[in-house]
Amino acid sequence: MALKLKIENVFLLVVLLISNGYCCSTVFSNNNGISPTVARTMDLYISDMPSLVIYSRNIDRYSNTGDNSLKWKSKYGSIVVTAFNSNAASDGMNEEGLAAHLLYLSHTQYPKTDNNKPSLSNLLWAQYALDNFKTVNDALQAIDKFQIVATELHGKTWPLHLAIEDANGDSAVIEYIEGKMKVYHGHNYRVMTNEPAYNIQLNNLKKYRSFGGNLPIPGTPDPLSRFVRASYYLHSLPNAINNQDAIAGVFSIIRTVMVPFGAVDNSGNKTEDAWPTRWVTIADLKNKMFFFNSTITPNLIWVDLTKFDFSSKIRSYSINPLDISLVGDISENLGAEKK
């Protein structure tokens, strides 16, 4: 037993040593008694120059991955956070309350390209889900109809995994490990960070208090520690009293895994995947509220998707969420109808 634990610990240390520079966390509160609510951090070594974008329905999309590029027309309107002045959505929610989040996973290895199968850029994976599906089940039923292909953005190819949640409280984590798709589907898959692969994260969790083990909850910023810490606080979160309480609960948990701006990782794990938190989003999937909070601006801003006409002929509205003049409900800034 001691030898087995020693081997496991050496493996986890190696995982931390090869981690890369884009790390994030997602936390899904789906049993608070009020509304399924999900929070996400964006932790990155440089600014991703985010844009907050509202998309209408019926937008023609093209994956731009070669001859077999996937093409589609969006069925649902959505709000997303895009990166590096591109259409690559790293986070978002659609009008039906489906949320999607792309996070870094250096162990990702997508399958070899099949020339007979439509290909989807991994950078558009989240947007594709938001454009086409109402529920997690819907998204998973369609996942074998296309292949994921890594494409370059900002001079880099990003190995990504996907988390999705819906207004019914369902959730899934989708990874590609050694060229094979791994799907973790169910209400209990509520936290995602980065390295290592998800099954190893789940096994590591069992070593800690409240999950069958005796180890105290870790406080360092590496992905394994963040996974355990978020899981612990989510496990202990009481039922919410109202919508505001539900949002406050998940917001308070995501703050425990935020990496302080400019902080140095002195944990001894030598992980590169502990970069500062740039921004946080929160999505209330039942009430269709989407919140954004930047580390470098003091104001919390939000968008109410129920105020939008997603059948509008106007394709999209975009805004810089880092604009310090923005505060509170900015729905009208993104084209919502004035009440």
Short mmCIF file of C-alpha atoms in Angstrom, two decimals:
data_model
loop_
_atom_site.label_atom_id
_atom_site.label_comp_id
_atom_site.label_asym_id
_atom_site.label_seq_id
_atom_site.Cartn_x
_atom_site.Cartn_y
_atom_site.Cartn_z
CA MET A 1 0.00 0.00 0.00
CA ALA A 2 2.80 2.43 0.93
CA LEU A 3 4.60 1.71 -2.36
CA LYS A 4 1.38 2.26 -4.31
CA LEU A 5 0.79 5.62 -2.65
CA LYS A 6 4.40 6.62 -3.28
CA ILE A 7 4.08 5.78 -6.98
CA GLU A 8 0.82 7.73 -7.18
CA ASN A 9 2.41 10.76 -5.55
CA VAL A 10 5.38 10.66 -7.94
CA PHE A 11 2.96 10.48 -10.87
CA LEU A 12 0.99 13.46 -9.63
CA LEU A 13 4.20 15.46 -9.18
CA VAL A 14 5.16 14.71 -12.79
CA VAL A 15 1.70 15.88 -13.86
CA LEU A 16 2.22 19.17 -12.08
CA LEU A 17 5.65 19.66 -13.62
CA ILE A 18 4.32 19.38 -17.18
CA SER A 19 1.26 21.57 -16.69
CA ASN A 20 0.92 24.54 -19.01
CA GLY A 21 0.06 28.21 -18.72
CA TYR A 22 -3.72 28.33 -19.01
CA CYS A 23 -5.62 27.16 -15.98
CA CYS A 24 -9.18 27.63 -14.86
CA SER A 25 -11.83 26.16 -12.61
CA THR A 26 -15.56 25.51 -12.92
CA VAL A 27 -17.96 24.93 -10.03
CA PHE A 28 -21.58 23.84 -10.59
CA SER A 29 -24.09 24.27 -7.76
CA ASN A 30 -26.97 22.12 -8.98
CA ASN A 31 -28.59 21.04 -5.72
CA ASN A 32 -29.03 24.36 -3.92
CA GLY A 33 -32.84 24.10 -3.98
CA ILE A 34 -33.32 27.27 -6.05
CA SER A 35 -31.54 27.37 -9.41
CA PRO A 36 -28.63 25.50 -11.03
CA THR A 37 -25.79 28.02 -11.01
CA VAL A 38 -22.28 27.63 -12.40
CA ALA A 39 -19.14 29.74 -11.88
CA ARG A 40 -15.89 29.73 -13.80
CA THR A 41 -12.47 31.38 -13.50
CA MET A 42 -10.18 32.31 -16.37
CA ASP A 43 -6.57 31.99 -15.20
CA LEU A 44 -3.99 32.87 -17.82
CA TYR A 45 -0.39 34.08 -18.04
CA ILE A 46 -1.47 36.98 -20.29
CA SER A 47 -4.73 38.82 -20.83
CA ASP A 48 -7.04 37.00 -23.22
CA MET A 49 -8.46 40.39 -24.28
CA PRO A 50 -12.02 39.24 -23.61
CA SER A 51 -15.13 40.46 -25.39
CA LEU A 52 -18.66 39.91 -24.13
CA VAL A 53 -20.82 39.02 -27.12
CA ILE A 54 -24.55 38.46 -27.64
CA TYR A 55 -25.46 36.31 -30.66
CA SER A 56 -28.91 36.01 -32.20
CA ARG A 57 -30.40 32.83 -33.64
CA ASN A 58 -29.97 31.72 -37.27
CA ILE A 59 -26.32 32.67 -37.63
CA ASP A 60 -24.42 30.70 -40.26
CA ARG A 61 -21.25 29.20 -38.79
CA TYR A 62 -18.20 27.62 -40.39
CA SER A 63 -15.50 25.75 -38.50
CA ASN A 64 -12.65 26.66 -40.87
CA THR A 65 -10.77 23.39 -40.34
CA GLY A 66 -10.25 22.36 -43.96
CA ASP A 67 -12.28 20.54 -46.59
CA ASN A 68 -14.51 18.78 -44.07
CA SER A 69 -15.21 21.84 -41.93
CA LEU A 70 -18.44 21.57 -40.00
CA LYS A 71 -21.13 24.06 -41.03
CA TRP A 72 -24.25 24.91 -39.05
CA LYS A 73 -26.92 27.52 -38.42
CA SER A 74 -27.44 28.51 -34.80
CA LYS A 75 -30.76 27.40 -33.29
CA TYR A 76 -30.40 29.37 -30.07
CA GLY A 77 -29.17 32.79 -29.09
CA SER A 78 -26.33 33.02 -26.61
CA ILE A 79 -24.02 35.20 -24.59
CA VAL A 80 -20.34 34.28 -24.68
CA VAL A 81 -16.90 35.48 -23.66
CA THR A 82 -14.55 35.40 -26.64
CA ALA A 83 -10.76 35.57 -26.58
CA PHE A 84 -8.03 37.47 -28.42
CA ASN A 85 -10.39 39.43 -30.70
CA SER A 86 -11.65 36.23 -32.31
CA ASN A 87 -14.88 34.22 -32.40
CA ALA A 88 -13.40 31.60 -30.06
CA ALA A 89 -15.81 31.42 -27.12
CA SER A 90 -14.21 30.13 -23.93
CA ASP A 91 -17.37 30.47 -21.85
CA GLY A 92 -21.07 31.19 -22.24
CA MET A 93 -24.75 30.36 -21.83
CA ASN A 94 -27.58 30.12 -24.35
CA GLU A 95 -31.19 31.26 -24.11
CA GLU A 96 -32.31 27.78 -22.95
CA GLY A 97 -29.95 27.74 -19.98
CA LEU A 98 -27.22 25.49 -21.36
CA ALA A 99 -23.75 26.61 -20.24
CA ALA A 100 -20.41 25.63 -21.78
CA HIS A 101 -16.80 26.17 -20.69
CA LEU A 102 -13.49 25.39 -22.39
CA LEU A 103 -10.54 24.78 -20.05
CA TYR A 104 -6.93 23.84 -20.66
CA LEU A 105 -5.86 20.19 -20.33
CA SER A 106 -2.30 19.54 -21.49
CA HIS A 107 -2.92 15.77 -21.56
CA THR A 108 -5.43 16.26 -24.36
CA GLN A 109 -4.82 14.23 -27.48
CA TYR A 110 -7.54 14.44 -30.11
CA PRO A 111 -8.11 11.46 -32.46
CA LYS A 112 -6.35 11.23 -35.79
CA THR A 113 -8.23 13.13 -38.46
CA ASP A 114 -10.92 11.15 -40.27
CA ASN A 115 -11.34 12.59 -43.77
CA ASN A 116 -14.88 11.21 -43.96
CA LYS A 117 -16.14 13.01 -40.87
CA PRO A 118 -17.01 16.71 -40.40
CA SER A 119 -14.41 18.51 -38.30
CA LEU A 120 -15.00 21.12 -35.61
CA SER A 121 -12.31 23.44 -34.28
CA ASN A 122 -11.77 22.91 -30.58
CA LEU A 123 -11.92 26.71 -30.25
CA LEU A 124 -15.56 26.63 -31.45
CA TRP A 125 -16.56 23.57 -29.42
CA ALA A 126 -18.35 25.57 -26.71
CA GLN A 127 -20.05 27.86 -29.24
CA TYR A 128 -21.27 24.86 -31.24
CA ALA A 129 -22.89 23.39 -28.13
CA LEU A 130 -24.56 26.69 -27.24
CA ASP A 131 -25.80 27.20 -30.80
CA ASN A 132 -27.38 23.78 -31.16
CA PHE A 133 -28.53 22.23 -27.89
CA LYS A 134 -30.98 22.84 -25.03
CA THR A 135 -29.70 20.17 -22.65
CA VAL A 136 -26.62 18.16 -21.80
CA ASN A 137 -28.33 15.02 -23.09
CA ASP A 138 -28.97 16.67 -26.45
CA ALA A 139 -25.32 17.68 -26.74
CA LEU A 140 -24.02 14.21 -25.86
CA GLN A 141 -26.31 12.48 -28.36
CA ALA A 142 -24.72 14.49 -31.17
CA ILE A 143 -21.10 14.25 -30.10
CA ASP A 144 -20.18 11.32 -32.36
CA LYS A 145 -21.35 13.14 -35.48
CA PHE A 146 -18.21 15.27 -35.74
CA GLN A 147 -14.52 15.21 -34.81
CA ILE A 148 -12.62 17.77 -32.78
CA VAL A 149 -9.53 19.30 -34.38
CA ALA A 150 -7.04 21.54 -32.58
CA THR A 151 -6.57 24.91 -34.29
CA GLU A 152 -4.24 27.79 -33.54
CA LEU A 153 -5.11 31.02 -31.74
CA HIS A 154 -2.74 33.78 -30.67
CA GLY A 155 0.24 31.83 -31.98
CA LYS A 156 -0.55 28.70 -29.96
CA THR A 157 -2.50 25.47 -30.24
CA TRP A 158 -4.70 24.99 -27.17
CA PRO A 159 -5.44 21.46 -25.86
CA LEU A 160 -8.90 21.84 -24.35
CA HIS A 161 -11.58 19.88 -22.54
CA LEU A 162 -15.23 20.88 -22.22
CA ALA A 163 -17.70 21.15 -19.34
CA ILE A 164 -21.41 21.64 -20.01
CA GLU A 165 -24.39 22.10 -17.68
CA ASP A 166 -28.11 22.71 -18.15
CA ALA A 167 -31.09 24.22 -16.37
CA ASN A 168 -32.20 20.75 -15.19
CA GLY A 169 -29.03 20.40 -13.13
CA ASP A 170 -27.41 17.89 -15.48
CA SER A 171 -23.71 18.15 -16.32
CA ALA A 172 -20.93 16.50 -18.27
CA VAL A 173 -17.16 16.70 -18.68
CA ILE A 174 -15.71 15.68 -22.06
CA GLU A 175 -12.02 14.96 -22.58
CA TYR A 176 -9.85 13.36 -25.23
CA ILE A 177 -7.11 11.23 -23.67
CA GLU A 178 -4.72 9.18 -25.84
CA GLY A 179 -6.94 9.85 -28.83
CA LYS A 180 -10.10 8.52 -27.19
CA MET A 181 -13.11 10.48 -26.00
CA LYS A 182 -13.89 10.21 -22.29
CA VAL A 183 -17.31 11.40 -21.10
CA TYR A 184 -18.27 11.88 -17.45
CA HIS A 185 -22.02 12.47 -17.40
CA GLY A 186 -24.29 13.02 -14.43
CA HIS A 187 -25.41 15.44 -11.74
CA ASN A 188 -22.39 14.54 -9.57
CA TYR A 189 -19.71 15.83 -11.99
CA ARG A 190 -19.75 19.38 -10.72
CA VAL A 191 -16.13 20.55 -10.59
CA MET A 192 -13.50 20.76 -13.32
CA THR A 193 -10.01 22.23 -13.30
CA ASN A 194 -7.04 21.16 -15.45
CA GLU A 195 -4.37 18.47 -15.12
CA PRO A 196 -4.42 15.56 -14.66
CA ALA A 197 -7.16 13.68 -16.54
CA TYR A 198 -10.57 13.67 -14.88
CA ASN A 199 -10.50 10.08 -13.64
CA ILE A 200 -7.24 10.80 -11.80
CA GLN A 201 -8.75 13.93 -10.27
CA LEU A 202 -11.67 11.87 -8.96
CA ASN A 203 -9.37 9.22 -7.47
CA ASN A 204 -7.17 11.87 -5.86
CA LEU A 205 -10.25 13.43 -4.24
CA LYS A 206 -10.82 10.23 -2.23
CA LYS A 207 -7.68 10.94 -0.19
CA TYR A 208 -9.27 13.98 1.48
CA ARG A 209 -11.65 14.57 4.34
CA SER A 210 -15.35 14.41 3.44
CA PHE A 211 -14.48 12.12 0.52
CA GLY A 212 -13.22 9.03 2.35
CA GLY A 213 -9.66 10.04 3.22
CA ASN A 214 -7.84 11.78 6.05
CA LEU A 215 -5.85 14.52 4.32
CA PRO A 216 -6.74 18.14 5.12
CA ILE A 217 -8.10 20.36 2.37
CA PRO A 218 -5.15 21.80 0.37
CA GLY A 219 -4.69 25.52 -0.12
CA THR A 220 -2.24 25.73 -3.03
CA PRO A 221 -3.18 27.02 -6.53
CA ASP A 222 -2.30 23.94 -8.60
CA PRO A 223 -5.16 22.16 -10.45
CA LEU A 224 -5.34 19.14 -8.14
CA SER A 225 -5.63 21.34 -5.06
CA ARG A 226 -8.22 23.59 -6.66
CA PHE A 227 -10.31 20.56 -7.61
CA VAL A 228 -10.28 19.25 -4.04
CA ARG A 229 -10.94 22.65 -2.49
CA ALA A 230 -13.87 23.48 -4.76
CA SER A 231 -15.35 20.01 -4.28
CA TYR A 232 -15.07 20.32 -0.50
CA TYR A 233 -16.85 23.66 -0.27
CA LEU A 234 -19.47 22.62 -2.80
CA HIS A 235 -20.11 19.49 -0.73
CA SER A 236 -20.69 21.62 2.39
CA LEU A 237 -22.80 24.36 0.77
CA PRO A 238 -26.26 24.70 2.40
CA ASN A 239 -29.49 25.12 0.46
CA ALA A 240 -30.10 28.59 -0.90
CA ILE A 241 -32.95 30.79 0.32
CA ASN A 242 -33.46 32.68 -2.95
CA ASN A 243 -31.76 33.40 -6.30
CA GLN A 244 -29.40 35.93 -4.77
CA ASP A 245 -28.37 33.38 -2.16
CA ALA A 246 -27.71 30.73 -4.83
CA ILE A 247 -25.48 33.11 -6.78
CA ALA A 248 -23.66 34.19 -3.62
CA GLY A 249 -23.00 30.56 -2.69
CA VAL A 250 -21.28 29.59 -5.94
CA PHE A 251 -19.50 32.96 -6.12
CA SER A 252 -18.04 32.39 -2.66
CA ILE A 253 -16.76 28.95 -3.68
CA ILE A 254 -15.16 30.13 -6.90
CA ARG A 255 -13.32 32.78 -4.90
CA THR A 256 -11.57 30.01 -2.95
CA VAL A 257 -9.90 28.79 -6.15
CA MET A 258 -9.03 32.17 -7.64
CA VAL A 259 -5.29 32.77 -7.93
CA PRO A 260 -4.35 36.25 -6.60
CA PHE A 261 -3.24 38.68 -9.26
CA GLY A 262 0.56 38.69 -9.45
CA ALA A 263 0.96 36.02 -6.78
CA VAL A 264 3.92 33.62 -6.92
CA ASP A 265 3.31 29.89 -6.46
CA ASN A 266 5.46 28.85 -3.48
CA SER A 267 3.75 25.49 -3.00
CA GLY A 268 6.84 23.56 -4.09
CA ASN A 269 4.87 21.73 -6.77
CA LYS A 270 6.69 23.71 -9.49
CA THR A 271 3.54 23.82 -11.59
CA GLU A 272 3.23 26.34 -14.38
CA ASP A 273 -0.54 25.89 -14.32
CA ALA A 274 -1.17 28.34 -11.48
CA TRP A 275 -1.47 31.64 -13.30
CA PRO A 276 -3.48 34.57 -11.93
CA THR A 277 -7.23 34.77 -12.30
CA ARG A 278 -8.16 37.28 -15.00
CA TRP A 279 -11.93 37.13 -14.72
CA VAL A 280 -14.86 35.15 -13.36
CA THR A 281 -18.27 34.35 -14.83
CA ILE A 282 -21.41 33.12 -13.10
CA ALA A 283 -24.43 31.76 -14.96
CA ASP A 284 -27.85 31.31 -13.35
CA LEU A 285 -29.21 28.65 -15.69
CA LYS A 286 -32.84 28.81 -14.60
CA ASN A 287 -33.24 32.58 -14.59
CA LYS A 288 -30.90 33.15 -17.57
CA MET A 289 -28.64 35.64 -15.79
CA PHE A 290 -24.98 35.89 -16.79
CA PHE A 291 -22.46 37.71 -14.56
CA PHE A 292 -18.92 38.86 -15.35
CA ASN A 293 -16.32 40.13 -12.89
CA SER A 294 -12.81 41.18 -13.93
CA THR A 295 -9.90 41.15 -11.51
CA ILE A 296 -8.66 44.53 -12.75
CA THR A 297 -11.99 46.37 -12.52
CA PRO A 298 -14.00 46.75 -9.32
CA ASN A 299 -17.45 46.39 -10.85
CA LEU A 300 -19.68 43.33 -11.19
CA ILE A 301 -21.66 43.44 -14.43
CA TRP A 302 -24.47 41.19 -15.61
CA VAL A 303 -26.78 40.45 -18.53
CA ASP A 304 -30.40 39.27 -18.35
CA LEU A 305 -31.04 37.02 -21.36
CA THR A 306 -34.81 37.23 -20.87
CA LYS A 307 -34.63 40.85 -22.05
CA PHE A 308 -33.36 39.93 -25.53
CA ASP A 309 -35.16 39.26 -28.79
CA PHE A 310 -32.99 36.47 -30.18
CA SER A 311 -34.94 36.43 -33.44
CA SER A 312 -33.47 39.85 -34.23
CA LYS A 313 -31.92 40.32 -37.67
CA ILE A 314 -28.96 41.99 -35.99
CA ARG A 315 -26.32 39.26 -35.89
CA SER A 316 -24.46 40.22 -32.73
CA TYR A 317 -23.55 42.88 -30.19
CA SER A 318 -20.13 43.07 -28.56
CA ILE A 319 -18.71 45.00 -25.64
CA ASN A 320 -15.41 45.22 -23.78
CA PRO A 321 -16.20 43.84 -20.30
CA LEU A 322 -13.01 45.40 -18.91
CA ASP A 323 -14.43 48.89 -19.47
CA ILE A 324 -14.31 50.41 -15.99
CA SER A 325 -17.38 52.58 -16.69
CA LEU A 326 -19.63 49.50 -16.88
CA VAL A 327 -21.51 48.55 -13.74
CA GLY A 328 -24.59 46.48 -12.90
CA ASP A 329 -27.08 45.40 -15.55
CA ILE A 330 -25.54 46.08 -18.98
CA SER A 331 -28.21 44.26 -21.01
CA GLU A 332 -29.15 47.41 -22.92
CA ASN A 333 -25.49 47.99 -23.82
CA LEU A 334 -25.67 44.69 -25.70
CA GLY A 335 -28.90 45.43 -27.56
CA ALA A 336 -31.61 44.35 -25.11
CA GLU A 337 -34.99 46.00 -25.55
CA LYS A 338 -35.52 48.98 -23.30
CA LYS A 339 -38.30 48.46 -20.77
#
